[in-house]
Every structure is written in structure tokens, then in C-alpha cells.
PDB file of C-alpha atoms and ligand atoms in Angstrom:
ATOM      1  CA  UNK Q   1       0.000   0.000   0.000  1.00 47.00           C
ATOM      2  CA  UNK Q   2       1.462   3.322  -1.042  1.00 52.00           C
ATOM      3  CA  UNK Q   3       0.564   6.457   0.838  1.00 57.00           C
ATOM      4  CA  UNK Q   4       2.193   9.765   0.000  1.00 58.00           C
ATOM      5  CA  UNK Q   5       2.104  10.985   3.568  1.00 59.00           C
ATOM      6  CA  UNK Q   6       4.846   8.489   4.375  1.00 62.00           C
ATOM      7  CA  UNK Q   7       6.632   8.285   1.044  1.00 66.00           C
ATOM      8  CA  UNK Q   8      10.346   8.294   0.374  1.00 74.00           C
ATOM      9  CA  UNK Q   9      10.989  10.866  -2.393  1.00 76.00           C
ATOM     10  CA  UNK Q  10      13.831   8.774  -3.818  1.00 80.00           C
ATOM     11  CA  UNK Q  11      11.393   5.963  -4.580  1.00 84.00           C
ATOM     12  CA  UNK Q  12       8.938   8.158  -6.514  1.00 89.00           C
ATOM     13  CA  UNK Q  13       8.856   8.948 -10.197  1.00 90.00           C
ATOM     14  CA  UNK Q  14       6.753  11.920 -11.315  1.00 94.00           C
ATOM     15  CA  UNK Q  15       4.755  11.810 -14.552  1.00 94.00           C
ATOM     16  CA  UNK Q  16       3.436  14.897 -16.283  1.00 96.00           C
ATOM     17  CA  UNK Q  17      -0.345  14.661 -16.564  1.00 96.00           C
ATOM     18  CA  UNK Q  18      -1.911  17.830 -17.958  1.00 96.00           C
ATOM     19  CA  UNK Q  19      -1.902  21.616 -17.752  1.00 97.00           C
ATOM     20  CA  UNK Q  20      -3.478  22.933 -14.551  1.00 96.00           C
ATOM     21  CA  UNK Q  21      -6.060  24.700 -16.748  1.00 96.00           C
ATOM     22  CA  UNK Q  22      -7.557  21.275 -17.592  1.00 96.00           C
ATOM     23  CA  UNK Q  23      -8.447  20.644 -13.947  1.00 97.00           C
ATOM     24  CA  UNK Q  24     -10.404  23.605 -12.594  1.00 96.00           C
ATOM     25  CA  UNK Q  25     -11.610  23.888  -9.023  1.00 96.00           C
ATOM     26  CA  UNK Q  26     -14.267  21.275  -8.226  1.00 94.00           C
ATOM     27  CA  UNK Q  27     -13.385  19.050 -11.177  1.00 96.00           C
ATOM     28  CA  UNK Q  28     -11.648  15.688 -11.458  1.00 97.00           C
ATOM     29  CA  UNK Q  29      -9.449  14.122 -14.087  1.00 97.00           C
ATOM     30  CA  UNK Q  30      -9.219  10.419 -14.931  1.00 97.00           C
ATOM     31  CA  UNK Q  31      -5.841   9.228 -16.188  1.00 96.00           C
ATOM     32  CA  UNK Q  32      -3.740   6.108 -16.497  1.00 95.00           C
ATOM     33  CA  UNK Q  33      -0.128   6.239 -15.420  1.00 92.00           C
ATOM     34  CA  UNK Q  34       1.606   3.075 -16.504  1.00 86.00           C
ATOM     35  CA  UNK Q  35      -1.120   0.517 -15.866  1.00 88.00           C
ATOM     36  CA  UNK Q  36      -2.575   2.406 -12.898  1.00 92.00           C
ATOM     37  CA  UNK Q  37      -6.011   4.033 -13.208  1.00 96.00           C
ATOM     38  CA  UNK Q  38      -5.881   7.235 -11.181  1.00 97.00           C
ATOM     39  CA  UNK Q  39      -8.323  10.026 -10.454  1.00 98.00           C
ATOM     40  CA  UNK Q  40      -7.004  13.497  -9.622  1.00 98.00           C
ATOM     41  CA  UNK Q  41      -9.179  16.023  -7.782  1.00 97.00           C
ATOM     42  CA  UNK Q  42      -8.998  19.782  -7.562  1.00 97.00           C
ATOM     43  CA  UNK Q  43     -10.663  20.628  -4.262  1.00 96.00           C
ATOM     44  CA  UNK Q  44     -10.547  24.340  -3.511  1.00 94.00           C
ATOM     45  CA  UNK Q  45      -7.290  24.686  -5.400  1.00 93.00           C
ATOM     46  CA  UNK Q  46      -5.587  21.704  -3.778  1.00 95.00           C
ATOM     47  CA  UNK Q  47      -4.799  18.614  -5.821  1.00 96.00           C
ATOM     48  CA  UNK Q  48      -5.154  15.021  -4.636  1.00 96.00           C
ATOM     49  CA  UNK Q  49      -4.668  11.745  -6.497  1.00 97.00           C
ATOM     50  CA  UNK Q  50      -5.907   8.281  -5.584  1.00 97.00           C
ATOM     51  CA  UNK Q  51      -6.363   4.987  -7.345  1.00 97.00           C
ATOM     52  CA  UNK Q  52      -9.633   4.890  -9.269  1.00 97.00           C
ATOM     53  CA  UNK Q  53     -10.665   1.361  -8.222  1.00 97.00           C
ATOM     54  CA  UNK Q  54     -12.276   0.748  -4.852  1.00 97.00           C
ATOM     55  CA  UNK Q  55     -10.517  -1.700  -2.541  1.00 97.00           C
ATOM     56  CA  UNK Q  56     -13.820  -3.191  -1.416  1.00 96.00           C
ATOM     57  CA  UNK Q  57     -15.172  -4.660  -4.649  1.00 96.00           C
ATOM     58  CA  UNK Q  58     -13.456  -2.819  -7.506  1.00 96.00           C
ATOM     59  CA  UNK Q  59     -16.127  -0.104  -7.762  1.00 95.00           C
ATOM     60  CA  UNK Q  60     -15.490   2.986  -9.949  1.00 96.00           C
ATOM     61  CA  UNK Q  61     -14.421   5.094  -7.003  1.00 96.00           C
ATOM     62  CA  UNK Q  62     -13.649   8.241  -8.982  1.00 95.00           C
ATOM     63  CA  UNK Q  63     -17.285   8.439 -10.120  1.00 97.00           C
ATOM     64  CA  UNK Q  64     -18.436   8.870  -6.524  1.00 97.00           C
ATOM     65  CA  UNK Q  65     -19.562  12.029  -4.786  1.00 97.00           C
ATOM     66  CA  UNK Q  66     -17.199  14.080  -2.681  1.00 97.00           C
ATOM     67  CA  UNK Q  67     -18.168  14.910   0.879  1.00 96.00           C
ATOM     68  CA  UNK Q  68     -15.581  17.427   1.926  1.00 94.00           C
ATOM     69  CA  UNK Q  69     -12.276  15.604   1.475  1.00 95.00           C
ATOM     70  CA  UNK Q  70     -13.881  12.151   1.396  1.00 97.00           C
ATOM     71  CA  UNK Q  71     -14.941  10.303  -1.739  1.00 98.00           C
ATOM     72  CA  UNK Q  72     -17.986   8.039  -1.458  1.00 98.00           C
ATOM     73  CA  UNK Q  73     -17.844   4.885  -3.564  1.00 98.00           C
ATOM     74  CA  UNK Q  74     -20.922   4.751  -5.815  1.00 97.00           C
ATOM     75  CA  UNK Q  75     -21.173   0.974  -5.545  1.00 97.00           C
ATOM     76  CA  UNK Q  76     -21.680   0.312  -1.810  1.00 97.00           C
ATOM     77  CA  UNK Q  77     -21.017   3.629  -0.094  1.00 97.00           C
ATOM     78  CA  UNK Q  78     -17.546   2.991   1.305  1.00 97.00           C
ATOM     79  CA  UNK Q  79     -15.596   6.189   1.908  1.00 97.00           C
ATOM     80  CA  UNK Q  80     -11.963   7.166   1.572  1.00 97.00           C
ATOM     81  CA  UNK Q  81     -10.029  10.278   2.550  1.00 96.00           C
ATOM     82  CA  UNK Q  82      -8.598  11.619  -0.722  1.00 96.00           C
ATOM     83  CA  UNK Q  83      -5.669  13.209   1.138  1.00 94.00           C
ATOM     84  CA  UNK Q  84      -4.328   9.945   2.495  1.00 93.00           C
ATOM     85  CA  UNK Q  85      -6.306   7.123   0.868  1.00 95.00           C
ATOM     86  CA  UNK Q  86      -7.481   5.979   4.295  1.00 96.00           C
ATOM     87  CA  UNK Q  87     -10.711   3.953   4.342  1.00 97.00           C
ATOM     88  CA  UNK Q  88     -13.019   5.832   6.713  1.00 97.00           C
ATOM     89  CA  UNK Q  89     -16.411   4.176   6.186  1.00 96.00           C
ATOM     90  CA  UNK Q  90     -17.415   0.539   5.812  1.00 95.00           C
ATOM     91  CA  UNK Q  91     -17.824  -1.605   3.833  1.00 97.00           C
ATOM     92  CA  UNK Q  92     -14.432  -0.291   2.665  1.00 95.00           C
ATOM     93  CA  UNK Q  93     -11.798  -1.301   5.221  1.00 97.00           C
ATOM     94  CA  UNK Q  94      -8.615  -1.443   3.148  1.00 97.00           C
ATOM     95  CA  UNK Q  95      -6.932   1.902   2.371  1.00 96.00           C
ATOM     96  CA  UNK Q  96      -6.550   2.947  -1.248  1.00 96.00           C
ATOM     97  CA  UNK Q  97      -3.257   4.121  -2.760  1.00 94.00           C
ATOM     98  CA  UNK Q  98      -2.875   7.902  -2.635  1.00 94.00           C
ATOM     99  CA  UNK Q  99      -0.226   9.634  -4.717  1.00 94.00           C
ATOM    100  CA  UNK Q 100       1.641  12.914  -4.331  1.00 93.00           C
ATOM    101  CA  UNK Q 101       0.692  15.695  -6.752  1.00 95.00           C
ATOM    102  CA  UNK Q 102       2.928  18.587  -7.732  1.00 94.00           C
ATOM    103  CA  UNK Q 103       2.335  21.609  -9.944  1.00 95.00           C
ATOM    104  CA  UNK Q 104       5.378  22.755 -11.889  1.00 95.00           C
ATOM    105  CA  UNK Q 105       5.382  25.442 -14.566  1.00 95.00           C
ATOM    106  CA  UNK Q 106       1.619  25.261 -14.842  1.00 95.00           C
ATOM    107  CA  UNK Q 107       1.498  21.489 -15.265  1.00 97.00           C
ATOM    108  CA  UNK Q 108       0.209  18.753 -12.967  1.00 97.00           C
ATOM    109  CA  UNK Q 109       2.547  15.890 -12.069  1.00 96.00           C
ATOM    110  CA  UNK Q 110       1.639  12.726 -10.160  1.00 96.00           C
ATOM    111  CA  UNK Q 111       4.232  10.700  -8.301  1.00 93.00           C
ATOM    112  CA  UNK Q 112       4.126   6.935  -8.696  1.00 90.00           C
ATOM    113  CA  UNK Q 113       6.332   4.517  -6.773  1.00 87.00           C
ATOM    114  CA  UNK Q 114       9.176   3.149  -8.876  1.00 82.00           C
ATOM    115  CA  UNK Q 115       8.687  -0.543  -9.626  1.00 72.00           C
TER     116      UNK Q 115
HETATM  117  S1  LIG A 201     -16.968  -1.403  -4.303  1.00 58.67           S
HETATM  118 FE1  LIG A 201     -16.632   0.447  -3.223  1.00 58.67          FE
HETATM  119  S2  LIG A 201     -17.684   0.194  -1.349  1.00 58.67           S
HETATM  120 FE2  LIG A 201     -17.998  -1.678  -2.407  1.00 58.67          FE
END
């Protein structure tokens, strides 16, 4: 389980995703980095990235509603903190990978652990 709050920068590789202008406040962006489906959120000007597949039963997590900084899985209602990936509401009990996001020169980058 990768969680950017405890990550070792030397083990991360950043991939350029898109210009910041493509992810306005309140929107989300679905991308694949390598073989990883990831959803990136702009919440009040802060960017967060998590895996787009729920740990409970593979639900399309990124399609869920946001409640503050939590995303609610549309399949069974499990919730995750988008800042950390922590599962905060059953039936989801396993945390989801959360990835560091950086903005450099007007572009969004997501950090993925090196294989
Ligand atoms: S698949 Fe997400 S809560 Fe069940």
C-alpha cells in the first residue's frame, strides 16, 4: 500500500499529466499512469490523487460524490479520505493508494512509486 504521507521521495517517479487549466476547481481528471487508473481532484485549489478502483469490490471510485475531502464509492457507499487514501467508512476497510501531486510550470505531475 502506497501512501504519500509516508513516502520516500527517492522511490517516486513523477509523470506529467496535464496543464493545470484542464483541472479547474471542483473538477476531477481520470488518467492512467503506466497501468494504474488514477483520479485526480482539484478541491478548492488543492490537488489530490488516488487509485480509481475501490478496494472493497473494484467499484469505480472516482465516479463517486465528494463529501468534503472524502470520496464516497458509488457501488456500496464505502468512503476514503482523498488526502491519504485511508478507508473511513465501511464496507471499505482497506486503504486505497494515494499519490503525491505537484504543480510545476503550470502542469500537474503525479508521483508513482518506482517498480
Ligand atoms: S466497491 Fe466500493 S464500497 Fe464496495
